[in-house]
């Protein structure tokens, strides 16, 4: 995961040719954006600053947890950081159980008490591999959170990440993590298609499944701050314009998901 | 220095509650030779706590210790050892340790520490907040007088749920010797509560996000962890299921692997039906349901899920939910515990002691609710066995004043009415009256105070008393002479499971014998239960191995209720586990490569330090005569079957003496006294120990 080539950038600057973007399989579900943008010269549309597309290819897979099966062992967390990073690192783990053990996601002050002091259910917090507008990726001023080629998994490109932690504030579910040793953000990259947490779970409480949109149905975890850096605001504005019938919705009629391959 | 190794957090925290001084030590610099856990505990006691110190003195210390594997992904590493001058040992207080599971061990590492040494005595109630490499002593006046549930949850609310809190209840506050410290609601360490109370330390909370580094290449580590996972059975390393199954060659009704296909976690939301793939590594947690095992099959209906320690896939604590019982007795709907903790309540009632139906479950729910909040220890069930016998033999009636005797609702006890526990358990926690005071003392001081004959107490198999105030713990009923010798070696109940995790694995004896031959040089190292043969050197090699591994586990942080892994569920391996697992895990985690035999030497050093502490504490070198004793009941049989005949666990006196001869021989100890020789100490790098003992005339001649 370290080489830049391994994670080809799935976004492109406006200066890239439309063909080039298409070849990388970027635009699939959002041809209207491409058409709309291509009609303008980048420099005319957004001035001198290098603008970015912010619509990413959909992710193909994700991890789902079943709270009624979870036995709170945290072996998933340990597999995540020991097998990927060579250390047991409760701050870095990209699946999060430990923070829900005693009261659940709503915490001690929430109204619904789960976990040890509530109904004993343990919620596994997993990355939703969000659809547009991917909050962590959108917020990153350095475009360091990108869709992995072939899978669309939202991953951090460590070479671009400057460690500003803006993404951590943006994720509504607190799923961005940080590798303090490296000074870089990190997040669930689905172990490149072979999720180690799923393999490690002794209770069958985690599954690696084709992506579906879980972002609309789960409440955020605490406060978050979705930021749109200036460099990207213009790209937002290209779709989200006042128009008869409302803004165009590039994500209507999403295409089926040919990329998902279950882990062995 | 510390950072050259993986595994260890690298620092030991020392908190003096008298001076409020907090200092740090380098783990590796000071404690590499004893690894962690009980190793650190024994070393600190040896160097810093003189023999005359009493448990509740300010000079006594509490050492909460874990090892290099705690907090990692090694399966079953969740136990914290708490070592101290133990309060329930008779005739004099001696070294001992209590052990608690849960999240505490891992969180202590993530807080930056391998051990926390608590010294001195506070003059007002405090709790200790250990986090991110620092510690703060905080006011606990709002918690003093509260139960454990409230204490733990109040602190968790304050500091956040990514923490672990170990606290004491009223029993601990009142310096009841039979008091526990509890973390995670049900994980308790016996005997420690009163000592915390004497220091006015209500709780310790640990919290942090400091990583534990694995020294080895991560692929190698992943491979080893996956090998380890494949060798796991159910709780206590029972490697065959308790039910017949097409995929299993063997089954054994005594096995704790009870998760048969079709069984249900009936109180889960929604209920979970266990599947047919019983050997899947993604179903390990379905194998064990200790609530069903101990409280009866009906308990499946009330099972919510398994629970247990950080990193452990076994889940020996079961979460059970029964709103009916909750409403009837005004207690919480959810309860969780394991093993004797589950049957704590029902064991007070002669009519319910073995009841696996609703009445027994009700009493058990009430028992857990009270005991784990007041923080009363059961001394591995001895509290209840003593109670039942004192009641049955009319001793309470004799010894309590008429008024006090009349104030206890005995009829409820005889009727099996669980509300009896609401009356008697608070008496113990509050040291109320002679009754409360005496039951809280532990068996040894209780016998002394009431002038009861210890030998007589140990003559009766049902009382299961062993010696020095404590019961048997996997002795001849599980493992013949090997179990007996192990039970002679400790100052409290032996708490050793290395031996029974193998002999009680559920494998038939011919498979066990094959494994025994491989590991200890002869198939004669093991007998079938109740088909015992006279002692031999192989059995005693196995006893030595068992004790050393126990100490190693308590110092590395591996659960001795699961390891070592001599047997496995894998037919393709001839049911063999891997006896080098500990050394492989240790070497890869720390980067300090030790072979199995080298690491076992360290375990032997740690155990020998325990022996030296005992000799110094007793001021007595003749361990054979004054310490390594067995109770009379093991030499008797109800039907008077002779020892070594089929169907009896009866032992033979001369044969046990010979076992001790052989055991002392394999330990390299003096045969007459059973004390380590100067040479034995020196070989283990304990020359300084031998020197000090020599000054007191405590080396064998
Ligand atoms: S880290 Fe958060 S915002 Fe980013 S994809 Fe995952 S869930 Fe969505
Ligand atoms: S820390 Fe997050 S927001 Fe900042 S550069 Fe890295 S990925 Fe982008
Ligand atoms: S899929 Fe991989 S990266 Fe994501 S949480 Fe699981 S182990 Fe961690
Ligand atoms: S490994 Fe499975 S059972 Fe254990 S905490 Fe993670 S999701 Fe829960």
PDB file of N, CA, C and O and ligand atoms in Angstrom, chain A residues 126-130 134-137 145 154 167 170-176 187-188 215, ligand 1:
ATOM      1  N   UNK A 126     -17.560   0.299  11.726  1.00  0.00           N
ATOM      2  CA  UNK A 126     -16.767   0.022  10.528  1.00  0.00           C
ATOM      3  C   UNK A 126     -16.923   1.187   9.556  1.00  0.00           C
ATOM      4  O   UNK A 126     -17.919   1.910   9.591  1.00  0.00           O
ATOM      5  N   UNK A 127     -15.957   1.345   8.687  1.00  0.00           N
ATOM      6  CA  UNK A 127     -16.019   2.394   7.672  1.00  0.00           C
ATOM      7  C   UNK A 127     -17.143   2.077   6.696  1.00  0.00           C
ATOM      8  O   UNK A 127     -17.285   0.952   6.237  1.00  0.00           O
ATOM      9  N   UNK A 128     -17.941   3.096   6.378  1.00  0.00           N
ATOM     10  CA  UNK A 128     -19.062   2.893   5.456  1.00  0.00           C
ATOM     11  C   UNK A 128     -18.622   2.901   4.006  1.00  0.00           C
ATOM     12  O   UNK A 128     -19.429   2.680   3.116  1.00  0.00           O
ATOM     13  N   UNK A 129     -17.374   3.208   3.740  1.00  0.00           N
ATOM     14  CA  UNK A 129     -16.909   3.376   2.357  1.00  0.00           C
ATOM     15  C   UNK A 129     -17.907   4.286   1.631  1.00  0.00           C
ATOM     16  O   UNK A 129     -18.510   3.927   0.626  1.00  0.00           O
ATOM     17  N   UNK A 130     -18.049   5.480   2.169  1.00  0.00           N
ATOM     18  CA  UNK A 130     -19.139   6.388   1.806  1.00  0.00           C
ATOM     19  C   UNK A 130     -19.243   6.670   0.312  1.00  0.00           C
ATOM     20  O   UNK A 130     -18.254   6.739  -0.395  1.00  0.00           O
ATOM     21  N   UNK A 134     -18.002  11.805  -0.245  1.00  0.00           N
ATOM     22  CA  UNK A 134     -17.229  11.054   0.750  1.00  0.00           C
ATOM     23  C   UNK A 134     -16.654  12.046   1.768  1.00  0.00           C
ATOM     24  O   UNK A 134     -15.742  12.811   1.443  1.00  0.00           O
ATOM     25  N   UNK A 135     -17.192  12.071   2.974  1.00  0.00           N
ATOM     26  CA  UNK A 135     -16.825  13.190   3.863  1.00  0.00           C
ATOM     27  C   UNK A 135     -15.323  13.310   4.131  1.00  0.00           C
ATOM     28  O   UNK A 135     -14.785  14.416   4.080  1.00  0.00           O
ATOM     29  N   UNK A 136     -14.669  12.191   4.397  1.00  0.00           N
ATOM     30  CA  UNK A 136     -13.238  12.282   4.718  1.00  0.00           C
ATOM     31  C   UNK A 136     -12.453  12.768   3.524  1.00  0.00           C
ATOM     32  O   UNK A 136     -11.568  13.621   3.640  1.00  0.00           O
ATOM     33  N   UNK A 137     -12.788  12.229   2.377  1.00  0.00           N
ATOM     34  CA  UNK A 137     -12.047  12.566   1.163  1.00  0.00           C
ATOM     35  C   UNK A 137     -12.314  14.003   0.735  1.00  0.00           C
ATOM     36  O   UNK A 137     -11.405  14.747   0.382  1.00  0.00           O
ATOM     37  N   UNK A 145      -7.203  11.187   0.197  1.00  0.00           N
ATOM     38  CA  UNK A 145      -8.098  10.037   0.398  1.00  0.00           C
ATOM     39  C   UNK A 145      -8.790   9.775  -0.924  1.00  0.00           C
ATOM     40  O   UNK A 145      -9.561  10.609  -1.434  1.00  0.00           O
ATOM     41  N   UNK A 154     -12.104   3.382  -0.278  1.00  0.00           N
ATOM     42  CA  UNK A 154     -11.548   4.691   0.085  1.00  0.00           C
ATOM     43  C   UNK A 154     -10.293   4.463   0.911  1.00  0.00           C
ATOM     44  O   UNK A 154     -10.363   3.855   1.992  1.00  0.00           O
ATOM     45  N   UNK A 167      -9.452  15.307   8.041  1.00  0.00           N
ATOM     46  CA  UNK A 167     -10.343  14.181   7.732  1.00  0.00           C
ATOM     47  C   UNK A 167     -10.942  13.577   8.988  1.00  0.00           C
ATOM     48  O   UNK A 167     -12.088  13.125   8.990  1.00  0.00           O
ATOM     49  N   UNK A 170     -13.942  15.231   9.922  1.00  0.00           N
ATOM     50  CA  UNK A 170     -15.022  15.226   8.931  1.00  0.00           C
ATOM     51  C   UNK A 170     -15.856  13.955   8.953  1.00  0.00           C
ATOM     52  O   UNK A 170     -17.034  13.986   8.600  1.00  0.00           O
ATOM     53  N   UNK A 171     -15.268  12.835   9.330  1.00  0.00           N
ATOM     54  CA  UNK A 171     -16.029  11.578   9.248  1.00  0.00           C
ATOM     55  C   UNK A 171     -17.130  11.567  10.295  1.00  0.00           C
ATOM     56  O   UNK A 171     -16.872  11.659  11.488  1.00  0.00           O
ATOM     57  N   UNK A 172     -18.382  11.435   9.860  1.00  0.00           N
ATOM     58  CA  UNK A 172     -19.494  11.467  10.817  1.00  0.00           C
ATOM     59  C   UNK A 172     -19.470  10.306  11.809  1.00  0.00           C
ATOM     60  O   UNK A 172     -20.121  10.364  12.841  1.00  0.00           O
ATOM     61  N   UNK A 173     -18.720   9.242  11.460  1.00  0.00           N
ATOM     62  CA  UNK A 173     -18.721   8.074  12.339  1.00  0.00           C
ATOM     63  C   UNK A 173     -17.384   7.868  13.043  1.00  0.00           C
ATOM     64  O   UNK A 173     -17.133   6.818  13.625  1.00  0.00           O
ATOM     65  N   UNK A 174     -16.540   8.865  12.950  1.00  0.00           N
ATOM     66  CA  UNK A 174     -15.259   8.778  13.649  1.00  0.00           C
ATOM     67  C   UNK A 174     -14.410   7.617  13.186  1.00  0.00           C
ATOM     68  O   UNK A 174     -13.729   6.978  13.990  1.00  0.00           O
ATOM     69  N   UNK A 175     -14.440   7.330  11.894  1.00  0.00           N
ATOM     70  CA  UNK A 175     -13.719   6.152  11.412  1.00  0.00           C
ATOM     71  C   UNK A 175     -12.338   6.461  10.840  1.00  0.00           C
ATOM     72  O   UNK A 175     -11.610   5.545  10.478  1.00  0.00           O
ATOM     73  N   UNK A 176     -11.989   7.714  10.728  1.00  0.00           N
ATOM     74  CA  UNK A 176     -10.618   8.024  10.301  1.00  0.00           C
ATOM     75  C   UNK A 176      -9.694   7.766  11.484  1.00  0.00           C
ATOM     76  O   UNK A 176      -9.995   8.127  12.622  1.00  0.00           O
ATOM     77  N   UNK A 187      -7.007   4.731   7.373  1.00  0.00           N
ATOM     78  CA  UNK A 187      -8.407   4.320   7.450  1.00  0.00           C
ATOM     79  C   UNK A 187      -8.539   2.900   6.932  1.00  0.00           C
ATOM     80  O   UNK A 187      -7.586   2.336   6.402  1.00  0.00           O
ATOM     81  N   UNK A 188      -9.720   2.348   7.055  1.00  0.00           N
ATOM     82  CA  UNK A 188      -9.945   0.992   6.570  1.00  0.00           C
ATOM     83  C   UNK A 188      -9.720   0.940   5.073  1.00  0.00           C
ATOM     84  O   UNK A 188     -10.359   1.667   4.317  1.00  0.00           O
ATOM     85  N   UNK A 215     -24.928   4.896   4.871  1.00  0.00           N
ATOM     86  CA  UNK A 215     -24.671   6.211   5.467  1.00  0.00           C
ATOM     87  C   UNK A 215     -25.958   6.945   5.826  1.00  0.00           C
ATOM     88  O   UNK A 215     -25.950   7.810   6.682  1.00  0.00           O
TER      89      UNK A 215
HETATM   90  S1  LIG C   1     -13.752   7.156   6.972  1.00  0.00           S
HETATM   91 FE1  LIG C   1     -15.771   7.937   7.458  1.00  0.00          FE
HETATM   92  S2  LIG C   1     -16.202   9.437   5.876  1.00  0.00           S
HETATM   93 FE2  LIG C   1     -14.508   8.218   5.140  1.00  0.00          FE
HETATM   94  S3  LIG C   1     -15.441   6.625   3.923  1.00  0.00           S
HETATM   95 FE3  LIG C   1     -15.219   5.803   5.994  1.00  0.00          FE
HETATM   96  S4  LIG C   1     -17.121   6.223   7.032  1.00  0.00           S
HETATM   97 FE4  LIG C   1     -17.049   7.509   5.203  1.00  0.00          FE
END
